[in-house]
Coordinates of N, CA, C and O in Angstrom, one line a residue:
M1 N 28.6 -33.6 -28.0 CA 27.8 -34.4 -28.9 C 28.0 -33.9 -30.3 O 27.9 -32.7 -30.6
P2 N 28.4 -34.8 -31.2 CA 28.6 -34.4 -32.6 C 27.3 -33.7 -33.2 O 26.2 -34.1 -32.9
L3 N 27.6 -32.8 -34.1 CA 26.5 -32.1 -34.8 C 25.6 -33.1 -35.5 O 24.3 -33.0 -35.5
L4 N 26.1 -34.1 -36.1 CA 25.3 -35.1 -36.9 C 24.4 -35.8 -36.0 O 23.2 -36.0 -36.3
A5 N 24.8 -36.2 -34.8 CA 24.0 -36.9 -33.8 C 22.8 -36.0 -33.3 O 21.7 -36.5 -33.2
R6 N 23.1 -34.7 -33.1 CA 22.1 -33.8 -32.7 C 21.0 -33.5 -33.7 O 19.9 -33.3 -33.4
L7 N 21.4 -33.6 -35.0 CA 20.5 -33.3 -36.1 C 19.7 -34.6 -36.5 O 18.6 -34.4 -37.1
S8 N 20.2 -35.8 -36.2 CA 19.6 -37.0 -36.8 C 18.1 -37.2 -36.2 O 17.3 -37.6 -37.0
L9 N 17.9 -37.0 -35.0 CA 16.5 -37.2 -34.4 C 15.5 -36.3 -35.1 O 14.5 -36.7 -35.5
P10 N 15.8 -35.0 -35.1 CA 14.8 -34.1 -35.7 C 14.5 -34.4 -37.2 O 13.4 -34.3 -37.7
V11 N 15.6 -34.8 -37.9 CA 15.5 -35.1 -39.3 C 14.6 -36.4 -39.5 O 13.7 -36.5 -40.3
L12 N 14.9 -37.4 -38.6 CA 14.1 -38.6 -38.7 C 12.6 -38.4 -38.4 O 11.7 -38.9 -39.1
L13 N 12.3 -37.5 -37.4 CA 10.9 -37.2 -37.1 C 10.3 -36.4 -38.3 O 9.1 -36.7 -38.6
L14 N 11.0 -35.5 -38.9 CA 10.5 -34.8 -40.0 C 10.2 -35.8 -41.2 O 9.1 -35.7 -41.8
L15 N 11.1 -36.7 -41.5 CA 10.8 -37.7 -42.5 C 9.6 -38.6 -42.3 O 8.8 -38.8 -43.2
T16 N 9.4 -39.0 -41.0 CA 8.3 -39.8 -40.6 C 7.0 -39.0 -40.9 O 6.1 -39.5 -41.5
T17 N 6.9 -37.8 -40.5 CA 5.8 -37.0 -40.7 C 5.5 -36.7 -42.1 O 4.4 -36.8 -42.6
A18 N 6.6 -36.5 -42.9 CA 6.5 -36.2 -44.3 C 5.9 -37.4 -45.0 O 5.1 -37.3 -45.9
C19 N 6.4 -38.6 -44.7 CA 5.9 -39.8 -45.4 C 4.4 -40.0 -45.2 O 3.7 -40.3 -46.1
Q20 N 3.9 -39.7 -44.0 CA 2.5 -39.9 -43.7 C 1.7 -38.8 -44.4 O 0.6 -39.0 -45.0
S21 N 2.2 -37.5 -44.4 CA 1.5 -36.4 -45.0 C 1.5 -36.5 -46.5 O 0.5 -36.2 -47.2
F22 N 2.6 -37.0 -47.1 CA 2.7 -37.1 -48.6 C 1.7 -38.2 -49.1 O 1.2 -38.1 -50.1
S23 N 1.5 -39.2 -48.3 CA 0.6 -40.3 -48.7 C -0.8 -39.8 -48.6 O -1.7 -40.3 -49.2
G24 N -1.1 -38.7 -47.8 CA -2.4 -38.2 -47.7 C -3.4 -39.1 -46.9 O -4.6 -38.9 -47.0
L25 N -2.9 -40.0 -46.1 CA -3.7 -40.9 -45.4 C -3.8 -40.5 -44.0 O -2.9 -40.1 -43.3
E26 N -5.1 -40.6 -43.5 CA -5.3 -40.5 -42.0 C -5.2 -41.9 -41.4 O -5.5 -42.9 -42.1
A27 N -4.8 -42.0 -40.2 CA -4.6 -43.3 -39.6 C -6.0 -44.0 -39.4 O -6.9 -43.3 -38.9
P28 N -6.1 -45.3 -39.7 CA -7.3 -46.0 -39.4 C -7.5 -46.0 -37.8 O -6.6 -46.0 -37.1
E29 N -8.8 -46.1 -37.4 CA -9.1 -46.1 -36.0 C -9.4 -47.6 -35.7 O -10.2 -48.2 -36.4
V30 N -8.8 -48.1 -34.6 CA -9.1 -49.5 -34.2 C -9.7 -49.5 -32.8 O -9.2 -48.9 -31.9
S31 N -10.8 -50.3 -32.6 CA -11.4 -50.4 -31.3 C -11.8 -51.9 -31.1 O -11.9 -52.7 -32.0
L32 N -12.1 -52.2 -29.9 CA -12.5 -53.6 -29.5 C -14.0 -53.7 -29.6 O -14.7 -52.9 -29.0
S33 N -14.4 -54.7 -30.4 CA -15.8 -54.9 -30.6 C -16.4 -56.0 -29.7 O -17.4 -55.8 -29.1
S34 N -15.6 -57.1 -29.6 CA -16.1 -58.1 -28.7 C -14.9 -59.0 -28.3 O -13.9 -59.1 -29.0
L35 N -15.1 -59.8 -27.2 CA -14.1 -60.7 -26.7 C -14.8 -61.9 -26.2 O -15.7 -61.8 -25.4
R36 N -14.5 -63.1 -26.7 CA -15.2 -64.3 -26.4 C -14.2 -65.5 -26.2 O -13.3 -65.7 -27.0
L37 N -14.4 -66.2 -25.1 CA -13.5 -67.4 -24.8 C -13.8 -68.5 -25.8 O -14.9 -68.9 -26.1
E38 N -12.7 -68.9 -26.5 CA -12.8 -70.0 -27.5 C -12.5 -71.4 -26.9 O -13.2 -72.3 -27.1
S39 N -11.3 -71.4 -26.3 CA -10.9 -72.7 -25.7 C -10.1 -72.5 -24.4 O -9.1 -72.0 -24.4
P40 N -10.8 -73.0 -23.3 CA -10.1 -72.9 -22.0 C -9.1 -74.1 -21.9 O -9.3 -75.1 -22.5
G41 N -8.0 -73.8 -21.3 CA -6.9 -74.8 -21.1 C -6.3 -74.7 -19.8 O -6.6 -73.7 -19.0
V42 N -5.6 -75.7 -19.4 CA -5.0 -75.7 -18.0 C -3.9 -74.5 -17.9 O -3.9 -73.8 -16.9
F43 N -3.1 -74.3 -18.9 CA -2.1 -73.3 -18.9 C -2.4 -72.1 -19.7 O -1.9 -71.0 -19.4
E44 N -3.2 -72.2 -20.7 CA -3.4 -71.1 -21.6 C -4.9 -71.1 -22.1 O -5.4 -72.2 -22.3
Q45 N -5.4 -70.0 -22.3 CA -6.8 -69.9 -22.8 C -6.7 -69.1 -24.1 O -5.9 -68.1 -24.3
R46 N -7.5 -69.5 -25.1 CA -7.5 -68.8 -26.4 C -8.9 -68.1 -26.5 O -9.9 -68.6 -26.1
W47 N -8.8 -66.8 -26.9 CA -10.0 -66.0 -27.0 C -10.2 -65.5 -28.4 O -9.2 -65.3 -29.1
Q48 N -11.4 -65.3 -28.8 CA -11.6 -64.6 -30.1 C -11.9 -63.1 -29.8 O -12.8 -62.8 -29.1
A49 N -11.0 -62.3 -30.3 CA -11.1 -60.9 -30.2 C -11.6 -60.3 -31.5 O -10.9 -60.6 -32.6
V50 N -12.6 -59.6 -31.5 CA -13.1 -58.9 -32.8 C -12.8 -57.5 -32.7 O -13.3 -56.8 -31.7
L51 N -12.0 -57.0 -33.6 CA -11.6 -55.6 -33.6 C -12.4 -54.9 -34.8 O -12.6 -55.4 -35.8
R52 N -12.8 -53.6 -34.5 CA -13.4 -52.8 -35.5 C -12.4 -51.8 -36.0 O -11.9 -51.0 -35.3
A53 N -12.1 -51.9 -37.3 CA -11.1 -51.0 -37.9 C -11.9 -50.0 -38.8 O -12.6 -50.4 -39.7
R54 N -11.8 -48.7 -38.5 CA -12.6 -47.7 -39.3 C -11.6 -46.9 -40.1 O -10.5 -46.5 -39.7
N55 N -12.0 -46.7 -41.4 CA -11.2 -46.0 -42.3 C -11.8 -44.6 -42.5 O -12.8 -44.4 -43.1
P56 N -11.1 -43.5 -42.0 CA -11.6 -42.1 -42.2 C -11.2 -41.5 -43.5 O -11.5 -40.3 -43.8
N57 N -10.6 -42.3 -44.4 CA -10.1 -41.7 -45.7 C -11.1 -41.9 -46.8 O -12.0 -42.8 -46.7
D58 N -11.0 -41.1 -47.9 CA -11.9 -41.2 -49.0 C -11.4 -42.2 -50.1 O -11.9 -42.1 -51.2
R59 N -10.5 -43.0 -49.7 CA -10.0 -44.1 -50.5 C -9.8 -45.3 -49.7 O -9.5 -45.2 -48.5
A60 N -9.8 -46.5 -50.3 CA -9.6 -47.8 -49.6 C -8.2 -47.8 -49.0 O -7.2 -47.3 -49.6
V61 N -8.1 -48.4 -47.8 CA -6.8 -48.6 -47.2 C -6.6 -50.1 -46.8 O -7.6 -50.7 -46.4
T62 N -5.4 -50.6 -47.0 CA -5.2 -52.0 -46.6 C -4.3 -52.1 -45.4 O -3.2 -51.5 -45.4
I63 N -4.8 -52.7 -44.3 CA -4.0 -53.0 -43.1 C -3.3 -54.4 -43.4 O -4.0 -55.4 -43.6
K64 N -2.0 -54.3 -43.4 CA -1.2 -55.5 -43.7 C -1.1 -56.4 -42.4 O -1.0 -57.6 -42.5
A65 N -1.0 -55.8 -41.3 CA -0.8 -56.5 -40.0 C -1.2 -55.7 -38.8 O -1.1 -54.4 -38.9
L66 N -1.6 -56.3 -37.8 CA -1.9 -55.7 -36.5 C -1.2 -56.4 -35.4 O -1.0 -57.6 -35.4
D67 N -0.7 -55.7 -34.4 CA -0.1 -56.2 -33.2 C -0.6 -55.4 -32.0 O -0.6 -54.1 -32.1
Y68 N -1.2 -56.0 -31.0 CA -1.9 -55.3 -30.0 C -2.0 -56.0 -28.7 O -1.7 -57.2 -28.6
E69 N -2.4 -55.3 -27.6 CA -2.6 -55.9 -26.3 C -3.8 -55.2 -25.8 O -4.2 -54.1 -26.1
I70 N -4.5 -56.0 -24.9 CA -5.7 -55.6 -24.2 C -5.4 -55.5 -22.8 O -5.0 -56.5 -22.2
L71 N -5.7 -54.4 -22.2 CA -5.4 -54.2 -20.7 C -6.8 -53.9 -20.0 O -7.6 -53.3 -20.6
V72 N -6.9 -54.5 -18.9 CA -8.1 -54.2 -18.0 C -7.6 -53.7 -16.7 O -6.8 -54.3 -16.1
N73 N -8.2 -52.5 -16.4 CA -7.7 -51.8 -15.2 C -6.2 -51.6 -15.1 O -5.6 -51.8 -14.1
G74 N -5.6 -51.4 -16.2 CA -4.2 -51.1 -16.3 C -3.3 -52.3 -16.4 O -2.1 -52.2 -16.5
E75 N -3.9 -53.5 -16.3 CA -3.1 -54.7 -16.3 C -3.4 -55.5 -17.6 O -4.5 -55.7 -18.0
R76 N -2.3 -56.1 -18.2 CA -2.5 -56.8 -19.5 C -3.3 -58.0 -19.3 O -3.0 -58.9 -18.5
L77 N -4.4 -58.1 -20.1 CA -5.2 -59.3 -20.1 C -4.7 -60.3 -21.2 O -4.6 -61.5 -21.0
A78 N -4.5 -59.7 -22.4 CA -4.1 -60.6 -23.5 C -3.3 -59.8 -24.5 O -3.3 -58.6 -24.6
R79 N -2.6 -60.5 -25.3 CA -1.8 -60.0 -26.4 C -2.2 -60.7 -27.7 O -2.4 -62.0 -27.7
G80 N -2.3 -60.0 -28.8 CA -2.7 -60.7 -30.1 C -2.1 -60.0 -31.3 O -1.5 -58.9 -31.2
N81 N -2.2 -60.7 -32.4 CA -1.8 -60.1 -33.7 C -2.6 -60.7 -34.8 O -3.2 -61.7 -34.6
N82 N -2.5 -60.1 -35.9 CA -3.2 -60.5 -37.1 C -2.3 -60.2 -38.3 O -1.9 -59.0 -38.5
N83 N -1.9 -61.2 -39.1 CA -1.0 -61.0 -40.3 C -1.8 -61.2 -41.6 O -1.1 -61.3 -42.6
E84 N -3.1 -61.2 -41.5 CA -3.9 -61.3 -42.8 C -4.3 -59.9 -43.2 O -4.8 -59.1 -42.5
A85 N -3.9 -59.6 -44.5 CA -4.2 -58.3 -45.0 C -5.7 -58.1 -45.1 O -6.5 -59.0 -45.4
T86 N -6.2 -56.9 -44.6 CA -7.6 -56.6 -44.6 C -7.8 -55.2 -45.3 O -7.1 -54.2 -44.9
T87 N -8.6 -55.1 -46.3 CA -8.9 -53.9 -47.0 C -10.1 -53.2 -46.4 O -11.1 -53.8 -46.3
L88 N -9.9 -52.0 -46.0 CA -11.0 -51.2 -45.4 C -11.5 -50.3 -46.5 O -10.8 -49.4 -47.1
P89 N -12.8 -50.4 -46.9 CA -13.4 -49.5 -47.9 C -13.3 -48.1 -47.4 O -13.3 -47.8 -46.2
A90 N -13.4 -47.1 -48.4 CA -13.4 -45.7 -48.1 C -14.5 -45.3 -47.1 O -15.6 -45.8 -47.3
L91 N -14.2 -44.6 -46.1 CA -15.2 -44.0 -45.2 C -16.1 -45.1 -44.6 O -17.3 -44.9 -44.4
D92 N -15.5 -46.3 -44.3 CA -16.3 -47.4 -43.8 C -15.5 -48.1 -42.7 O -14.3 -47.8 -42.5
D93 N -16.1 -49.1 -42.1 CA -15.4 -49.9 -41.2 C -15.5 -51.4 -41.4 O -16.5 -51.8 -42.2
V94 N -14.6 -52.2 -40.9 CA -14.6 -53.6 -41.1 C -14.3 -54.3 -39.8 O -13.5 -53.8 -39.0
L95 N -15.0 -55.5 -39.5 CA -14.7 -56.3 -38.3 C -13.5 -57.2 -38.7 O -13.6 -57.9 -39.7
I96 N -12.5 -57.3 -37.8 CA -11.4 -58.2 -38.0 C -11.3 -59.1 -36.9 O -11.2 -58.7 -35.7
T97 N -11.5 -60.4 -37.2 CA -11.5 -61.4 -36.1 C -10.1 -62.0 -35.9 O -9.4 -62.4 -36.9
T98 N -9.6 -62.0 -34.7 CA -8.3 -62.4 -34.3 C -8.4 -63.4 -33.1 O -9.4 -63.5 -32.5
S99 N -7.3 -64.0 -32.9 CA -7.2 -64.9 -31.7 C -6.1 -64.3 -30.7 O -5.1 -63.8 -31.2
V100 N -6.4 -64.3 -29.4 CA -5.5 -63.8 -28.4 C -5.4 -64.9 -27.4 O -6.3 -65.8 -27.3
S101 N -4.3 -64.9 -26.6 CA -4.2 -65.9 -25.6 C -3.9 -65.2 -24.2 O -3.4 -64.1 -24.2
T102 N -4.3 -65.9 -23.2 CA -4.0 -65.5 -21.8 C -3.5 -66.7 -21.0 O -3.7 -67.8 -21.4
S103 N -2.8 -66.4 -19.9 CA -2.3 -67.5 -19.1 C -3.3 -67.7 -18.0 O -4.0 -66.8 -17.5
L104 N -3.4 -68.9 -17.5 CA -4.4 -69.3 -16.5 C -4.1 -68.5 -15.2 O -5.0 -67.9 -14.6
L105 N -2.9 -68.5 -14.8 CA -2.5 -67.8 -13.5 C -2.8 -66.3 -13.6 O -3.5 -65.8 -12.7
G106 N -2.4 -65.7 -14.7 CA -2.7 -64.2 -14.8 C -4.2 -63.9 -14.8 O -4.6 -63.0 -14.2
T107 N -5.0 -64.8 -15.5 CA -6.4 -64.6 -15.6 C -7.1 -64.7 -14.3 O -7.9 -64.0 -13.9
L108 N -6.7 -65.8 -13.5 CA -7.3 -66.0 -12.2 C -7.0 -64.9 -11.3 O -7.8 -64.5 -10.5
Q109 N -5.7 -64.4 -11.3 CA -5.4 -63.3 -10.4 C -6.2 -62.0 -10.8 O -6.7 -61.3 -9.9
Q110 N -6.4 -61.8 -12.0 CA -7.1 -60.6 -12.5 C -8.6 -60.8 -12.1 O -9.2 -59.8 -11.6
L111 N -9.2 -62.0 -12.3 CA -10.6 -62.2 -11.9 C -10.8 -62.0 -10.4 O -11.8 -61.5 -9.9
Q112 N -9.8 -62.4 -9.6 CA -9.9 -62.3 -8.1 C -9.9 -60.8 -7.8 O -10.7 -60.3 -7.0
R113 N -9.1 -60.0 -8.4 CA -9.1 -58.5 -8.1 C -10.4 -57.9 -8.6 O -10.9 -57.0 -8.0
L114 N -10.9 -58.4 -9.7 CA -12.2 -57.8 -10.3 C -13.4 -58.1 -9.4 O -14.3 -57.3 -9.2
Q115 N -13.4 -59.3 -8.7 CA -14.5 -59.6 -7.8 C -14.5 -58.7 -6.6 O -15.6 -58.5 -6.0
Q116 N -13.4 -58.2 -6.2 CA -13.3 -57.3 -5.0 C -14.1 -56.0 -5.3 O -14.6 -55.4 -4.4
N117 N -14.2 -55.6 -6.6 CA -14.9 -54.4 -7.0 C -16.1 -54.7 -7.9 O -16.4 -54.0 -8.8
A118 N -16.8 -55.8 -7.5 CA -17.9 -56.2 -8.3 C -19.0 -55.1 -8.5 O -19.3 -54.4 -7.5
G119 N -19.5 -54.9 -9.7 CA -20.5 -53.9 -9.9 C -19.9 -52.5 -10.3 O -20.6 -51.7 -10.8
E120 N -18.6 -52.3 -10.1 CA -18.0 -51.0 -10.4 C -17.5 -51.1 -11.9 O -17.1 -52.1 -12.4
P121 N -17.5 -49.9 -12.6 CA -17.1 -49.9 -13.9 C -15.6 -50.3 -14.0 O -14.8 -49.9 -13.1
L122 N -15.2 -51.0 -15.0 CA -13.8 -51.4 -15.3 C -13.3 -50.6 -16.5 O -14.1 -50.3 -17.4
T123 N -12.1 -50.3 -16.5 CA -11.5 -49.6 -17.7 C -10.8 -50.6 -18.5 O -10.2 -51.6 -18.0
Y124 N -10.9 -50.4 -19.8 CA -10.1 -51.3 -20.7 C -9.3 -50.4 -21.7 O -9.7 -49.2 -21.9
Q125 N -8.2 -50.9 -22.2 CA -7.4 -50.2 -23.1 C -7.0 -51.2 -24.2 O -6.6 -52.3 -23.9
L126 N -7.1 -50.8 -25.4 CA -6.6 -51.5 -26.6 C -5.5 -50.7 -27.2 O -5.8 -49.5 -27.6
K127 N -4.3 -51.2 -27.2 CA -3.2 -50.4 -27.8 C -2.3 -51.3 -28.6 O -2.2 -52.5 -28.3
G128 N -1.8 -50.7 -29.6 CA -0.9 -51.5 -30.5 C -0.5 -50.7 -31.7 O -0.5 -49.5 -31.7
S129 N -0.2 -51.4 -32.8 CA 0.2 -50.8 -34.0 C -0.4 -51.5 -35.2 O -0.6 -52.7 -35.2
A130 N -0.5 -50.8 -36.3 CA -1.0 -51.3 -37.6 C -0.1 -51.0 -38.7 O 0.4 -49.9 -38.7
R131 N 0.2 -52.0 -39.5 CA 1.1 -51.7 -40.7 C 0.1 -51.5 -41.8 O -0.7 -52.4 -42.1
V132 N 0.2 -50.4 -42.4 CA -0.7 -50.0 -43.5 C 0.1 -49.9 -44.8 O 1.2 -49.4 -44.9
A133 N -0.5 -50.5 -45.8 CA 0.1 -50.5 -47.2 C 0.3 -49.1 -47.6 O -0.6 -48.2 -47.5
G134 N 1.5 -48.7 -48.1 CA 1.8 -47.4 -48.6 C 2.4 -46.5 -47.6 O 2.9 -45.4 -47.9
L135 N 2.5 -47.0 -46.3 CA 3.2 -46.2 -45.3 C 4.5 -47.0 -44.8 O 4.4 -48.2 -44.6
A136 N 5.6 -46.3 -44.7 CA 6.8 -46.9 -44.3 C 6.9 -47.3 -42.8 O 7.6 -48.3 -42.5
F137 N 6.1 -46.6 -42.0 CA 6.2 -46.9 -40.6 C 4.8 -47.3 -40.0 O 3.8 -46.9 -40.6
P138 N 4.8 -48.1 -39.0 CA 3.5 -48.6 -38.4 C 2.8 -47.4 -37.8 O 3.4 -46.4 -37.3
I139 N 1.5 -47.5 -37.8 CA 0.6 -46.5 -37.1 C 0.2 -47.0 -35.8 O -0.3 -48.1 -35.7
H140 N 0.4 -46.2 -34.7 CA 0.1 -46.7 -33.4 C -1.3 -46.2 -33.0 O -1.8 -45.2 -33.4
F141 N -2.0 -47.1 -32.3 CA -3.4 -46.8 -31.8 C -3.5 -47.0 -30.3 O -2.8 -47.9 -29.8
D142 N -4.4 -46.3 -29.7 CA -4.6 -46.5 -28.2 C -6.0 -46.0 -28.0 O -6.4 -44.9 -28.1
R143 N -6.8 -47.0 -27.6 CA -8.3 -46.7 -27.4 C -8.7 -47.2 -26.0 O -8.3 -48.2 -25.6
E144 N -9.4 -46.3 -25.3 CA -9.8 -46.6 -23.9 C -11.3 -46.6 -23.8 O -12.0 -45.9 -24.6
G145 N -11.8 -47.3 -22.8 CA -13.3 -47.3 -22.6 C -13.6 -47.9 -21.2 O -12.6 -48.3 -20.5
E146 N -14.8 -48.0 -20.9 CA -15.3 -48.6 -19.7 C -16.4 -49.7 -20.0 O -17.1 -49.6 -21.0
F147 N -16.5 -50.7 -19.1 CA -17.5 -51.6 -19.1 C -17.8 -52.1 -17.7 O -17.0 -51.9 -16.8
T148 N -19.0 -52.7 -17.5 CA -19.3 -53.3 -16.2 C -19.7 -54.7 -16.4 O -20.4 -55.1 -17.3
L149 N -19.1 -55.6 -15.6 CA -19.4 -57.0 -15.6 C -20.8 -57.2 -15.1 O -21.2 -56.5 -14.1
P150 N -21.5 -58.1 -15.6 CA -22.9 -58.4 -15.0 C -22.7 -59.0 -13.6 O -21.8 -59.7 -13.3
M151 N -23.6 -58.7 -12.8 CA -23.6 -59.2 -11.4 C -24.0 -60.6 -11.4 O -24.8 -61.1 -12.2
A152 N -23.3 -61.4 -10.5 CA -23.6 -62.8 -10.4 C -25.0 -63.0 -9.7 O -25.4 -62.2 -8.9
P153 N -25.8 -64.0 -10.2 CA -27.1 -64.2 -9.6 C -27.0 -64.5 -8.1 O -26.1 -65.3 -7.7
Q154 N -27.8 -64.0 -7.3 CA -27.8 -64.2 -5.9 C -28.7 -65.4 -5.6 O -29.8 -65.6 -6.2
P155 N -28.3 -66.3 -4.7 CA -29.1 -67.5 -4.3 C -30.4 -67.1 -3.7 O -30.5 -66.1 -2.9
A156 N -31.5 -67.8 -4.0 CA -32.8 -67.5 -3.4 C -32.9 -68.0 -2.0 O -32.3 -69.1 -1.7
N157 N -33.5 -67.3 -1.2 CA -33.7 -67.7 0.2 C -34.9 -68.5 0.4 O -35.9 -68.5 0.0

């Protein structure tokens, strides 16, 4: 393997780290705040996903774009993006409303599996990347949590 090829990866990693540390910015934290069905369709459903973006920096940061996916119990539920610039005030957070879509078949299969474990906690994962003004490379985020679906009402006897 040529010497140049062996040195290129460590140099690239060093440059990436240097760009982020020279800018003095910490990565914004992104989490899922809510998910609500907007429009059911035969082949596709549109959901409103509200993300909470938190800025740990002592100066305002602008998120230029987000690209993410939501997984439930390890399986992708939806994929979304947002290309509207959002400024996060220093040491504060902002709610970012986006739209995501799911396919009917995938959603039905996932609901069927979830019904088998009714009442048990479900895991969710929000992972993706954010393009931040002033940084050359996207910042990746990966947030996990648990939730429990409400139990379906039982018929009265």
